[in-house]
Tab-separated table of C-alpha atoms and ligand atoms in Angstrom:
chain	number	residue	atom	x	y	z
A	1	UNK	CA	2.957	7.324	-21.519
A	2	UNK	CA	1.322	5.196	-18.946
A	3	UNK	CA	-2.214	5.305	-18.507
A	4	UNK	CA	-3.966	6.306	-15.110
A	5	UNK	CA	-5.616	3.962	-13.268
A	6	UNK	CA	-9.454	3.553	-13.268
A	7	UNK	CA	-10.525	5.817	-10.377
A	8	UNK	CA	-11.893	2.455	-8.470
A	9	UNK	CA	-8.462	1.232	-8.909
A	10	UNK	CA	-7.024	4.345	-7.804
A	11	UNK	CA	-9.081	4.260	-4.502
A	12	UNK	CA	-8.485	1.060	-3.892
A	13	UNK	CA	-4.639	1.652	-3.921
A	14	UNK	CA	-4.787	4.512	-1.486
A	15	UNK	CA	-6.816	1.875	1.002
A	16	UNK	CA	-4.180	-0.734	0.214
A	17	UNK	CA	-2.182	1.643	2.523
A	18	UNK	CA	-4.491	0.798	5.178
A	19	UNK	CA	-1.694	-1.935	5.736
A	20	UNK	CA	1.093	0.366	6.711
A	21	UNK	CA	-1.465	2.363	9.323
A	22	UNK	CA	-0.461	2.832	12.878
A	23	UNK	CA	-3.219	0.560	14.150
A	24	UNK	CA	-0.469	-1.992	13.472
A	25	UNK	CA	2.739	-0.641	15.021
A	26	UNK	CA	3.484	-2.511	18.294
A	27	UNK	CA	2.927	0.800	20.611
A	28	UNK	CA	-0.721	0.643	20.020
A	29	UNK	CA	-1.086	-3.570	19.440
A	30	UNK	CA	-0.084	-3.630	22.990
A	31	UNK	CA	-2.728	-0.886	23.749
A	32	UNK	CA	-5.156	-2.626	22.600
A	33	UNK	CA	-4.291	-6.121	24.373
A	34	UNK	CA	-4.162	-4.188	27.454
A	35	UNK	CA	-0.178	-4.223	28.172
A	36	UNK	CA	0.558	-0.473	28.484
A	37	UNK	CA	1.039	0.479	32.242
A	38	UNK	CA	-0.291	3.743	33.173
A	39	UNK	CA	2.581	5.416	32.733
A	40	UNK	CA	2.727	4.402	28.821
A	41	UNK	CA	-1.259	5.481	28.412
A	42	UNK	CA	-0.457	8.668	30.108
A	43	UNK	CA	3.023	9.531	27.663
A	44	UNK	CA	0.766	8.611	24.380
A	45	UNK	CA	-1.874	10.960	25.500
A	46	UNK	CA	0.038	13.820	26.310
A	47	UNK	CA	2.460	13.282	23.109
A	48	UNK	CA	-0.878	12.703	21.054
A	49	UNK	CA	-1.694	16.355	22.527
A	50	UNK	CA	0.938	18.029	20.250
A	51	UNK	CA	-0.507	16.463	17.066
A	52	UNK	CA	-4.268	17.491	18.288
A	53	UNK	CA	-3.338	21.221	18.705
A	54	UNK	CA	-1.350	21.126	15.353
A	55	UNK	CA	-4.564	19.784	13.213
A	56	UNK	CA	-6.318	23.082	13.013
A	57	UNK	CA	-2.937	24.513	12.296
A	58	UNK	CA	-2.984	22.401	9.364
A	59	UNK	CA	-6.252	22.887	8.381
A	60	UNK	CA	-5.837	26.625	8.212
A	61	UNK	CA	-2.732	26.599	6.240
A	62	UNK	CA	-4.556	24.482	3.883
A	63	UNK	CA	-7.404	26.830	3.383
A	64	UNK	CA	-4.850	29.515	2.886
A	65	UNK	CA	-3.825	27.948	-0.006
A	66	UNK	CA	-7.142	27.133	-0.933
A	67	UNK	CA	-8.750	29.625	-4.167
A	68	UNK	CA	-11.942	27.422	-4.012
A	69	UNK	CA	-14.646	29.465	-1.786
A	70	UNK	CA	-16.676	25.796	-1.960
A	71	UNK	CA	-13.880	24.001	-0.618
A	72	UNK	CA	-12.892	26.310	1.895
A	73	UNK	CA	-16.480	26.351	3.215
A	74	UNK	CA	-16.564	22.634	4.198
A	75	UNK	CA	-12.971	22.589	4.959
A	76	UNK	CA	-13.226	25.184	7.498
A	77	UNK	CA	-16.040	22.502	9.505
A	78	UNK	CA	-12.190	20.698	10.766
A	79	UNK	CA	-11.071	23.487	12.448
A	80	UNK	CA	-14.416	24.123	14.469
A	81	UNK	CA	-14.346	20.388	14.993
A	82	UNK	CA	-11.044	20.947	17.001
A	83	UNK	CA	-10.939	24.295	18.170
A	84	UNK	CA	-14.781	24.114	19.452
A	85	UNK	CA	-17.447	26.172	18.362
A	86	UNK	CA	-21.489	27.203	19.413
A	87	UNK	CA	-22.474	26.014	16.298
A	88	UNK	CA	-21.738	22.662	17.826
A	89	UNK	CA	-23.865	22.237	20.429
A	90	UNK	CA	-23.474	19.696	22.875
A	91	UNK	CA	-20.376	18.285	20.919
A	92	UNK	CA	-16.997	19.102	22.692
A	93	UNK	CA	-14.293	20.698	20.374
A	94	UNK	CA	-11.131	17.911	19.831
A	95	UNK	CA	-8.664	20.039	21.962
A	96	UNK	CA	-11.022	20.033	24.885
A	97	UNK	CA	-12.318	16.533	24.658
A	98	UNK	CA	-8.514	15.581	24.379
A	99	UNK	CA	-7.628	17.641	27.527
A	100	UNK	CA	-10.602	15.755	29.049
A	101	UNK	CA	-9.421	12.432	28.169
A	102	UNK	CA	-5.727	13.623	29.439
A	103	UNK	CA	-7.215	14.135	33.227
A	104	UNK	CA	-9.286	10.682	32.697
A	105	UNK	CA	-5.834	8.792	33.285
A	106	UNK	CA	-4.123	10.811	35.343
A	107	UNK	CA	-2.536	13.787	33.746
A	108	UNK	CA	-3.074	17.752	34.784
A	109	UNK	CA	-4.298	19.844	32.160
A	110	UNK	CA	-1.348	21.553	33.166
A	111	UNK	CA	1.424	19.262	32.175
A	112	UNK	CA	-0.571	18.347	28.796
A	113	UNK	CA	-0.678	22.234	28.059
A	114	UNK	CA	2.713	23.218	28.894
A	115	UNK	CA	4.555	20.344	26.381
A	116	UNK	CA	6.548	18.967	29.055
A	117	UNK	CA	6.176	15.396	28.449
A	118	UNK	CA	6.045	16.158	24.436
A	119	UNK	CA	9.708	14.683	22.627
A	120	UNK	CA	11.126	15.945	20.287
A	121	UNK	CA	10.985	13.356	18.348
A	122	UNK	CA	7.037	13.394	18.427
A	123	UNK	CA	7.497	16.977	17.635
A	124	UNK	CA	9.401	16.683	14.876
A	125	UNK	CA	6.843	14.383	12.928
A	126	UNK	CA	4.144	16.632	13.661
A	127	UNK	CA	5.734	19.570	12.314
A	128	UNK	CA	6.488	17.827	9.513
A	129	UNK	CA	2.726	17.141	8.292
A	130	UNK	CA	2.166	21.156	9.389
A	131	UNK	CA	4.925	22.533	7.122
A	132	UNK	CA	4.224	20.043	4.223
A	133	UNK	CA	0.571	21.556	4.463
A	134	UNK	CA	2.154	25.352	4.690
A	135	UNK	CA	3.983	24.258	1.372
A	136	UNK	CA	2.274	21.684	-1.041
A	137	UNK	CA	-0.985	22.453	-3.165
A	138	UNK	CA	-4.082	22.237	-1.160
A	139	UNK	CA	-5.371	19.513	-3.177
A	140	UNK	CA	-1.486	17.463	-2.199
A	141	UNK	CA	-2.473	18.609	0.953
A	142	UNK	CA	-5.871	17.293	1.029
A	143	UNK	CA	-4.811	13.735	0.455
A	144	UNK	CA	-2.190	13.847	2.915
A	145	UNK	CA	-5.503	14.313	5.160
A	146	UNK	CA	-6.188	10.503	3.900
A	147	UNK	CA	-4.791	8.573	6.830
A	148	UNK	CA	-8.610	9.213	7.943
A	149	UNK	CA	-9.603	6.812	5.877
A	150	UNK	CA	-8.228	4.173	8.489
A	151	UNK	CA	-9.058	6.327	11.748
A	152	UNK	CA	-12.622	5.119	12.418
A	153	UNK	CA	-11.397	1.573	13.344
A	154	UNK	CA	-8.712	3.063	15.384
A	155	UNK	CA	-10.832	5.163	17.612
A	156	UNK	CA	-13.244	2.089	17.598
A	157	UNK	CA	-10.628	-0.591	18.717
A	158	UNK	CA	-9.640	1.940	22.016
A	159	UNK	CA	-13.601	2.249	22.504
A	160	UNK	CA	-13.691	-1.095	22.627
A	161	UNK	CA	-10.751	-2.045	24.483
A	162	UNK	CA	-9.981	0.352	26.701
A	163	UNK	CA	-12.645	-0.026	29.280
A	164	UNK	CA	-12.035	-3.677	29.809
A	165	UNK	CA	-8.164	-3.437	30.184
A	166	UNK	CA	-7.802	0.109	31.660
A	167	UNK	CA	-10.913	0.119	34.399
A	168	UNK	CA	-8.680	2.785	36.289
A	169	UNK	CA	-9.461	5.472	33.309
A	170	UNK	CA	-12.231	7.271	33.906
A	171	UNK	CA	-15.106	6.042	30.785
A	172	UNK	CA	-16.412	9.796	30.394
A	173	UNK	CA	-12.701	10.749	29.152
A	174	UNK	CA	-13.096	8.283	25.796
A	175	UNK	CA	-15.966	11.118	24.585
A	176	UNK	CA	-12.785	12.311	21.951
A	177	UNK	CA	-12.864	9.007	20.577
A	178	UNK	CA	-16.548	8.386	20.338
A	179	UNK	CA	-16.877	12.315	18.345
A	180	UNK	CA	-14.170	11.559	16.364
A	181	UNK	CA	-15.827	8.312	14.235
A	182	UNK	CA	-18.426	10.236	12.827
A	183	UNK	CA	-16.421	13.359	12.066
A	184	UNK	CA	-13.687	11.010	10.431
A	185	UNK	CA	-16.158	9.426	8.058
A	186	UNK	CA	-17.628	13.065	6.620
A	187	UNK	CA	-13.467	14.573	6.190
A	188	UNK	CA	-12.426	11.437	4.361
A	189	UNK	CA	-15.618	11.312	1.881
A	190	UNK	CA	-14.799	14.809	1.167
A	191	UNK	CA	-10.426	14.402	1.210
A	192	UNK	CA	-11.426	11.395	-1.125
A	193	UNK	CA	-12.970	13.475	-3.238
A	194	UNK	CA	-10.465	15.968	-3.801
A	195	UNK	CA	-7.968	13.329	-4.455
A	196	UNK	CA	-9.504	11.018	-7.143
A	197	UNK	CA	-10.571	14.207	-8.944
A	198	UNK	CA	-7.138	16.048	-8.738
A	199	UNK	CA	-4.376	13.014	-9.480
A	200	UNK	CA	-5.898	12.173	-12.930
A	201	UNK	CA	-2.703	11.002	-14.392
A	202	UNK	CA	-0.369	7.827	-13.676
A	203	UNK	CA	2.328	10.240	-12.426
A	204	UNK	CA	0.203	12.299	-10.005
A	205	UNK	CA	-1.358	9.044	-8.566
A	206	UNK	CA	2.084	8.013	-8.008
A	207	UNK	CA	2.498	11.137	-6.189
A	208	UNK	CA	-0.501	10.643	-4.085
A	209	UNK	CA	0.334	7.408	-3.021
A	210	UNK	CA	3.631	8.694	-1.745
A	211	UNK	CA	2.028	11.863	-0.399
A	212	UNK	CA	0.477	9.421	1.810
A	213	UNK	CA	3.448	7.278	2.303
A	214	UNK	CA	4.711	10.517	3.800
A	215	UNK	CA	1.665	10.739	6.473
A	216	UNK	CA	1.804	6.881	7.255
A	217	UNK	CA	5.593	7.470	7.540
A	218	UNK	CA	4.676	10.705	10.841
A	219	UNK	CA	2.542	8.493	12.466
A	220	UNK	CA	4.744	5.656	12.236
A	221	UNK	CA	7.087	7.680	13.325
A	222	UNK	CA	5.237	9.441	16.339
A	223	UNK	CA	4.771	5.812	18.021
A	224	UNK	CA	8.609	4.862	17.293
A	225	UNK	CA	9.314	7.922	19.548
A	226	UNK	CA	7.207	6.882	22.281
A	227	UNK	CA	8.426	3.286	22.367
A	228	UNK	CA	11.921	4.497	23.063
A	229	UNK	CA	10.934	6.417	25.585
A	230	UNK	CA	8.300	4.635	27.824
A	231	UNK	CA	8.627	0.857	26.632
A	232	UNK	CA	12.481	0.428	25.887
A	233	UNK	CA	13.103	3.307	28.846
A	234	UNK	CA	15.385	5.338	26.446
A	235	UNK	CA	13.768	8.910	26.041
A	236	UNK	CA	16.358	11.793	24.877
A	237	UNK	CA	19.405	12.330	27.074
A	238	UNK	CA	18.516	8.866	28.929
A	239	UNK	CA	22.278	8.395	29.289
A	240	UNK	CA	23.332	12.048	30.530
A	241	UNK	CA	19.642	12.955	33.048
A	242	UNK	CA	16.668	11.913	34.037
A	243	UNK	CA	15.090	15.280	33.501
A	244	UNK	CA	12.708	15.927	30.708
A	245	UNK	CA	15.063	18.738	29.223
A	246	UNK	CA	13.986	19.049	25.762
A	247	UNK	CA	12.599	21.742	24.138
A	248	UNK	CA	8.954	22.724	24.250
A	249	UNK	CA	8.742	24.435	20.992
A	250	UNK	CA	10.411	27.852	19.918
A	251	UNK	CA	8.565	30.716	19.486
A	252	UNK	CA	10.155	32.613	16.401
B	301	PQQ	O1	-6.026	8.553	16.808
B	301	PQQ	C1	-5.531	8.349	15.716
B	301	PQQ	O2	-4.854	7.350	15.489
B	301	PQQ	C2	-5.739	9.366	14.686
B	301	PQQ	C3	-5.134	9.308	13.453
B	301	PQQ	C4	-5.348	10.335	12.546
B	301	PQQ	C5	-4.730	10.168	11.235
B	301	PQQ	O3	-4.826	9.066	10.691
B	301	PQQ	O4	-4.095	11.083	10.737
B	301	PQQ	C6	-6.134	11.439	12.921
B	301	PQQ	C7	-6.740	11.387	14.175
B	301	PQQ	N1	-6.541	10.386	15.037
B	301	PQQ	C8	-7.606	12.405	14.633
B	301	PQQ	O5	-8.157	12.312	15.716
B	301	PQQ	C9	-7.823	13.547	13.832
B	301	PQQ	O6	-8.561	14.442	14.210
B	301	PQQ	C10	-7.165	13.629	12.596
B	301	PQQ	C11	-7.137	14.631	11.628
B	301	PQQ	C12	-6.276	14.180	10.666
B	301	PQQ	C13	-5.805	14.848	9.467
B	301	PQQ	O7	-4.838	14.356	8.887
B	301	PQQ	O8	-6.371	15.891	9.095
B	301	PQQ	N2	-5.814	12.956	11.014
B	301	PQQ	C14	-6.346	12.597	12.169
C-alpha cells in the first residue's frame, strides 16, 4: 500500500493546482489587460450572478450533510456572507454587493435578477458544483470549496486593474471584490483544515486532488461559455436567432 503524503506535501499539491485556476484562462487575461468591451464586462457579470446566488445554496446543502455542530457553526458564517445579515454591519451581503457591481457597468438589477443573459452553458457548471455538494460527504464537499485558496489574487488583480482600463465603471461597484479578500482568506484556512485532516490516506488524497480537478474543471468551464458567446460571437442558437431563448432555470 502506498503511503500518504506528509500533510505539507499534501498542501502543497492542492496549491500546485493554483496552475490550472481561472485567473489564467484567456476570458479573464484579457480582463485584466483591459481588452473586454463593455459588452463582455457586462455578460461576465451577469453570468457570474448565477454562480453568486448558487454559493449559499451550496453552503446549505453542505451543512445538511454536516453531523458536526462545530463545523456547522463556522460554516454557516458563508451563507450570511452572501445572503447578508445585521450581524454584519456595515459589510454588504455578496448577492447585494454583486447586484451593485452589476448596475456599476451598466446592467439593471432587473436583467441580472431575471437570468436572461445567464447560458446554459454557465448554468450547467454551476449546477454541477451545487449537486456534487447535495451528494458527496461534507468533508469531499469542503475541499471542493478549495478553489478559494487562489481567489484572493483574483479579486486583487480586478481591484487593481479595473479602474485603470474600465474608467466608465463606476469604482463604488468593485466593494464585492474588496469584501471578498478577507472573507476568502478565513473559508480557505478553515476548508484547508477539513481537508488535510479528512484525506489521510494516499487514495483519499488522490481523491481530493481530483475533487478539485472537478471545481477547476466548472470554472474553467464557466469562462469557455462566455468566450463563445461574447468574444467568438457564437452564444446558443447563434445560427437559428438572435434572441436570448434559453432557459432560465426550471422550477420542479
Ligand atoms: O471571482 C472569482 O473568480 C471567484 C472564484 C471562486 C472560486 O474559486 O470558487 C469564488 C469566488 N469568486 C467568490 O466570490 C466566492 O464567494 C466563492 C465561494 C466559493 C466556494 O467554492 O465556496 N468559491 C468562490
Amino acid at each position: 500500500m502506498q503511503a500518504p503524503m506528509t500533510r505539507e506535501a499534501f498542501e502543497a499539491a492542492l496549491k500546485d493546482k493554483g496552475r490550472l485556476y481561472h485567473i489564467h484562462h484567456p476570458f479573464h487575461q484579457a480582463m485584466y489587460q483591459g481588452k473586454c468591451t463593455p459588452e463582455q464586462i457586462q455578460g461576465w457579470v451577469a453570468n457570474r450572478y448565477y454562480y453568486q446566488i448558487n454559493i449559499p445554496m451550496k453552503d446549505a446543502a453542505i451543512m445538511a450533510n454536516c453531523p458536526d455542530i462545530h463545523t456547522r457553526r463556522q460554516w454557516i458564517q458563508r451563507i450570511l456572507d452572501h445572503d447578508g445579515h445585521e450581524s454584519l454591519g456595515e459589510t454588504l451581503g455578496g448577492i447585494e454587493a454583486w447586484l451593485a457591481l452589476g448596475e456599476a457597468v451598466g446592467l439593471s438589477r432587473e436583467e441580472i435578477i431575471d437570468q436572461r443573459h445567464v447560458l446554459p452553458g454557465v448554468r450547467f457548471a454551476v449546477d454541477a458544483y451545487v449537486n456534487f455538494a447535495r451528494r458527496a460527504s461534507w468533508q469531499q464537499a469542503a475541499c471542493s470549496s478549495l478553489t478559494e485558496l487562489f481567489a484572493p489574487e483574483i479579486h486583487q488583480s480586478r481591484l487593481d486593474t479595473w479602474p485603470q482600463h474600465y474608467t466608465w465603471i463606476d469604482q463604488a461597484g468593485l466593494t464585492y471584490f474588496r469584501q471578498r479578500l478577507s472573507q476568502a482568506r478565513r473559508d480557505v484556512n478553515h476548508g484547508l483544515e477539513v481537508t488535510l485532516d479528512f484525506f489521510d490516506t494516499a487514495e483519499k488524497q488522490q481523491q481530493a486532488l481530483e475533487i478539485l480537478q472537478f471545481k477547476l474543471d466548472i470554472l474553467w468551464s464557466m469562462l469557455d461559455a462566455m468566450s463563445m458567446a461574447y468574444e467568438y460571437k457564437r452564444p446558443p442558437f447563434h445560427t437559428v436567432t438572435d434572441e436570448q431563448v434559453y432557459h432560465r432555470g426550471l422550477q420542479l
